[in-house]
């Protein structure tokens, strides 16, 4: 999909390999910027830190396609946009081709036996180094086969390193990270025990995005929350702390809806939210 968008818009896009996963799969970004534009604002859109969250990938791809194909070119003239639809290609492959019971985590061989079982791997959205493991066994887990295994050290995973290197290079002003599910916008900081700057500039924008989105295909409206449950080592909190990026996690309406109609309606319902962003 990214190659097609790049082929259709070669002057405004750049296809960039950010890095490789544990199992050697590329992590692709589509860089979108009008070459004639000046003083653009750097923005990051990413998805599928958890490879099993398929709908999140569609949200990110829709952002790229909408920005490039809509008649209103205001986004392209004002934004330096980076879209990374599949942060965790190994987990995605596990979910699609091995078992639907796994795929949230990446492809790390945690026991070092040369093979990666479906329960191995690291939860990438517990691996970022800001307050890594700060909440002990409540925000993430030290047990390697747990669903929320955080990894051996903060920033240990190549997928996380690729995303951090991009952020260190570009210094994003704002970011949206798509996940599933919950119909929720998480406004930073989401970790317990860390105070937001005053005034809290992130929260009012999150409320505006939620209001613009309206009632979704699941009959719910987006809510703004600081957290769903205790969590540490997230991309959102690291971006906010490291670079002042106004970074949000957006939990979509469904996990992996089976019908095209539901998927399409969920993607369409996301558009007013990210357009407001």
Coordinates of C-alpha atoms in Angstrom, one line a residue:
X1 CA 0.0 0.0 0.0
X2 CA 2.8 2.4 0.9
X3 CA 4.7 1.6 -2.4
X4 CA 1.5 2.3 -4.4
X5 CA 1.0 5.7 -2.6
X6 CA 4.7 6.5 -3.3
X7 CA 4.4 5.5 -6.9
X8 CA 1.3 7.7 -7.3
X9 CA 2.8 10.7 -5.6
X10 CA 6.6 10.5 -6.2
X11 CA 7.2 14.2 -5.8
X12 CA 5.5 14.4 -2.4
X13 CA 6.6 11.2 -0.7
X14 CA 9.6 9.2 0.3
X15 CA 9.5 5.5 1.2
X16 CA 11.9 5.0 4.1
X17 CA 13.1 1.8 5.8
X18 CA 13.5 2.8 9.5
X19 CA 15.0 -0.4 10.5
X20 CA 14.5 -4.2 10.8
X21 CA 12.7 -6.4 13.2
X22 CA 14.2 -9.2 15.2
X23 CA 13.3 -11.6 12.4
X24 CA 14.6 -9.3 9.7
X25 CA 11.4 -7.7 8.4
X26 CA 11.6 -4.1 7.4
X27 CA 9.8 -1.3 9.3
X28 CA 8.5 1.1 6.6
X29 CA 7.6 4.7 6.9
X30 CA 6.0 6.9 4.3
X31 CA 7.3 10.5 4.5
X32 CA 4.9 13.0 3.1
X33 CA 5.8 16.6 2.5
X34 CA 5.2 19.1 -0.3
X35 CA 8.7 20.0 -1.6
X36 CA 7.6 23.6 -2.1
X37 CA 6.3 24.0 1.5
X38 CA 8.2 25.9 4.1
X39 CA 8.1 26.0 7.9
X40 CA 6.2 22.7 8.1
X41 CA 5.2 21.1 11.4
X42 CA 6.6 17.5 11.9
X43 CA 3.9 15.0 12.8
X44 CA 4.1 11.3 13.4
X45 CA 1.3 8.7 12.8
X46 CA 2.0 5.1 13.7
X47 CA 0.1 1.9 14.3
X48 CA 0.5 -1.7 15.3
X49 CA 3.0 -1.6 18.1
X50 CA 0.9 -4.6 18.9
X51 CA 1.0 -6.7 15.7
X52 CA -2.4 -8.4 16.3
X53 CA -4.3 -5.0 16.2
X54 CA -5.1 -5.1 12.5
X55 CA -7.6 -2.3 12.4
X56 CA -5.0 0.1 13.7
X57 CA -3.0 -0.4 10.5
X58 CA -6.0 0.7 8.4
X59 CA -6.3 3.9 10.4
X60 CA -2.7 4.8 9.7
X61 CA -2.9 3.9 6.0
X62 CA -6.1 6.0 5.7
X63 CA -4.3 9.0 7.0
X64 CA -1.6 8.7 4.4
X65 CA -4.1 8.1 1.6
X66 CA -6.4 10.9 2.6
X67 CA -3.7 13.4 2.9
X68 CA -2.3 12.5 -0.5
X69 CA -5.6 12.1 -2.4
X70 CA -7.9 14.8 -1.0
X71 CA -8.4 17.9 -3.0
X72 CA -7.6 20.2 -0.1
X73 CA -3.8 20.3 0.0
X74 CA -3.6 22.3 3.3
X75 CA -2.2 19.3 5.2
X76 CA 0.6 18.7 2.6
X77 CA 1.5 22.4 2.6
X78 CA 1.7 22.7 6.4
X79 CA 2.9 19.2 7.7
X80 CA 6.1 17.2 7.6
X81 CA 4.2 14.0 8.0
X82 CA 5.6 10.5 8.8
X83 CA 3.3 7.5 8.7
X84 CA 4.5 4.2 10.1
X85 CA 1.5 1.7 9.7
X86 CA 3.2 -1.4 11.0
X87 CA 5.7 -0.9 13.9
X88 CA 5.7 -4.6 14.8
X89 CA 5.9 -6.7 11.6
X90 CA 7.0 -9.9 13.4
X91 CA 4.0 -9.9 15.7
X92 CA 1.7 -9.2 12.8
X93 CA 3.2 -12.2 10.9
X94 CA 2.7 -14.4 13.9
X95 CA -1.0 -13.3 14.2
X96 CA -1.8 -13.8 10.5
X97 CA 0.1 -17.0 9.8
X98 CA 0.7 -18.9 13.0
X99 CA -1.9 -18.3 15.7
X100 CA -4.6 -15.8 16.5
X101 CA -3.8 -16.3 20.2
X102 CA -0.5 -14.4 19.8
X103 CA 1.0 -11.5 17.9
X104 CA 0.7 -8.7 20.4
X105 CA 4.5 -9.0 21.1
X106 CA 7.4 -8.9 18.7
X107 CA 9.7 -11.7 17.5
X108 CA 12.4 -11.8 20.2
X109 CA 13.7 -15.3 21.0
X110 CA 13.4 -14.8 24.8
X111 CA 14.9 -18.2 25.8
X112 CA 17.7 -18.1 23.3
X113 CA 17.0 -21.6 21.9
X114 CA 17.0 -20.5 18.3
X115 CA 13.3 -20.6 17.7
X116 CA 10.5 -18.2 18.5
X117 CA 7.4 -19.7 20.0
X118 CA 4.1 -17.8 19.7
X119 CA 4.2 -16.8 23.4
X120 CA 7.7 -15.3 23.2
X121 CA 8.5 -11.7 22.3
X122 CA 8.4 -8.3 24.0
X123 CA 5.4 -5.9 24.3
X124 CA 6.9 -3.0 22.4
X125 CA 4.6 -0.5 24.1
X126 CA 6.1 -1.4 27.4
X127 CA 9.7 -1.2 26.2
X128 CA 10.3 2.6 25.8
X129 CA 13.0 3.8 28.3
X130 CA 11.0 6.6 30.0
X131 CA 10.1 5.2 33.4
X132 CA 10.8 1.7 32.1
X133 CA 9.5 -0.9 34.7
X134 CA 8.7 2.0 37.1
X135 CA 5.5 0.4 38.2
X136 CA 7.0 -3.0 38.9
X137 CA 4.7 -5.9 38.1
X138 CA 1.5 -3.7 37.7
X139 CA 2.5 -1.6 34.6
X140 CA 4.3 -4.3 32.7
X141 CA 5.8 -7.7 33.5
X142 CA 9.2 -9.2 34.0
X143 CA 8.1 -12.8 33.1
X144 CA 9.1 -13.4 29.5
X145 CA 6.0 -15.3 28.5
X146 CA 3.6 -12.8 29.9
X147 CA 1.3 -10.8 27.5
X148 CA 2.9 -7.5 28.8
X149 CA 6.6 -8.6 29.0
X150 CA 8.6 -5.4 28.9
X151 CA 11.9 -6.8 27.7
X152 CA 15.3 -7.0 29.4
X153 CA 16.0 -3.3 29.4
X154 CA 14.4 -0.1 28.2
X155 CA 14.7 0.5 24.5
X156 CA 16.2 -3.0 24.0
X157 CA 14.1 -3.9 20.9
X158 CA 15.1 -3.0 17.4
X159 CA 11.6 -1.8 16.5
X160 CA 11.6 0.6 19.4
X161 CA 15.1 1.7 18.6
X162 CA 14.0 2.5 15.0
X163 CA 11.0 4.6 16.2
X164 CA 13.2 6.4 18.8
X165 CA 15.9 7.1 16.2
X166 CA 13.3 8.6 13.9
X167 CA 11.9 10.8 16.7
X168 CA 15.4 11.9 17.8
X169 CA 16.1 12.9 14.2
X170 CA 12.8 14.7 13.4
X171 CA 11.7 16.0 16.8
X172 CA 7.9 15.7 16.2
X173 CA 5.6 18.4 17.4
X174 CA 2.7 16.0 17.7
X175 CA 2.0 12.3 17.3
X176 CA -1.0 9.8 17.1
X177 CA -0.4 6.1 17.8
X178 CA -3.3 3.9 16.8
X179 CA -4.2 0.9 18.9
X180 CA -7.3 -1.2 19.5
X181 CA -9.7 -1.3 21.2
X182 CA -11.8 1.0 23.6
X183 CA -13.0 4.1 21.7
X184 CA -10.6 6.1 23.9
X185 CA -8.0 8.9 23.4
X186 CA -5.2 8.6 26.0
X187 CA -3.7 12.0 26.8
X188 CA -0.1 12.1 28.2
X189 CA 1.3 11.4 30.7
X190 CA -0.4 8.1 31.0
X191 CA 1.9 6.6 33.6
X192 CA 1.1 7.0 37.3
X193 CA 3.3 9.3 39.4
X194 CA 4.3 11.8 36.7
X195 CA 2.8 15.2 36.6
X196 CA 1.7 16.9 33.4
X197 CA 3.1 20.4 32.6
X198 CA 0.9 23.3 33.6
X199 CA -1.0 24.4 31.7
X200 CA -1.8 20.9 30.3
X201 CA -1.9 21.7 26.6
X202 CA -2.5 18.1 25.5
X203 CA -5.9 17.5 27.3
X204 CA -8.0 20.3 25.6
X205 CA -6.8 19.1 22.1
X206 CA -7.8 15.6 23.0
X207 CA -11.2 16.8 24.1
X208 CA -11.6 18.6 20.8
X209 CA -10.7 15.5 18.8
X210 CA -13.1 13.4 20.7
X211 CA -15.9 15.9 20.2
X212 CA -15.3 16.2 16.5
X213 CA -15.4 12.4 16.0
X214 CA -19.0 12.0 17.3
X215 CA -20.7 8.7 17.8
X216 CA -18.9 5.8 16.2
X217 CA -20.1 2.6 14.4
X218 CA -20.1 0.8 17.8
X219 CA -22.6 3.3 19.2
X220 CA -20.0 4.9 21.4
X221 CA -18.3 8.3 21.3
X222 CA -14.6 8.7 22.0
X223 CA -13.7 9.5 25.6
X224 CA -10.5 11.2 26.8
X225 CA -8.7 9.5 29.6
X226 CA -5.2 9.5 31.1
X227 CA -5.0 5.7 31.3
X228 CA -7.1 2.6 31.0
X229 CA -5.0 0.7 33.5
X230 CA -1.5 1.1 35.0
X231 CA 1.1 1.1 32.3
X232 CA 4.8 2.1 31.9
X233 CA 7.3 2.2 29.1
X234 CA 4.9 3.6 26.5
X235 CA 5.8 5.4 23.2
X236 CA 3.5 8.2 24.1
X237 CA 5.1 9.0 27.4
X238 CA 8.6 8.7 26.0
X239 CA 7.8 11.1 23.1
X240 CA 6.3 13.6 25.5
X241 CA 9.2 13.5 27.9
X242 CA 12.1 13.2 25.4
X243 CA 10.9 15.8 22.8
X244 CA 7.9 17.6 24.2
X245 CA 5.8 15.9 21.5
X246 CA 2.1 16.2 22.2
X247 CA 1.5 12.5 21.8
X248 CA -1.7 10.5 22.0
X249 CA -2.7 6.9 21.9
X250 CA -6.0 6.4 20.2
X251 CA -7.8 3.1 21.0
X252 CA -10.2 2.4 18.1
X253 CA -13.7 1.1 18.1
X254 CA -13.1 -2.6 17.5
X255 CA -10.2 -5.1 17.6
X256 CA -10.4 -7.0 14.4
X257 CA -13.9 -6.7 13.0
X258 CA -14.7 -9.4 10.5
X259 CA -16.9 -7.5 8.1
X260 CA -15.7 -5.0 5.5
X261 CA -18.6 -2.7 6.4
X262 CA -17.6 -2.5 10.0
X263 CA -14.0 -1.9 9.2
X264 CA -14.8 0.8 6.7
X265 CA -17.2 2.5 9.1
X266 CA -14.6 2.5 11.8
X267 CA -12.0 4.0 9.5
X268 CA -14.4 6.7 8.3
X269 CA -15.4 7.5 11.9
X270 CA -11.7 8.1 12.7
X271 CA -11.3 10.8 10.0
X272 CA -13.0 13.7 11.9
X273 CA -10.7 12.9 14.9
X274 CA -7.4 13.0 13.0
X275 CA -8.5 15.9 10.8
X276 CA -9.1 18.0 14.0
X277 CA -5.6 16.9 15.2

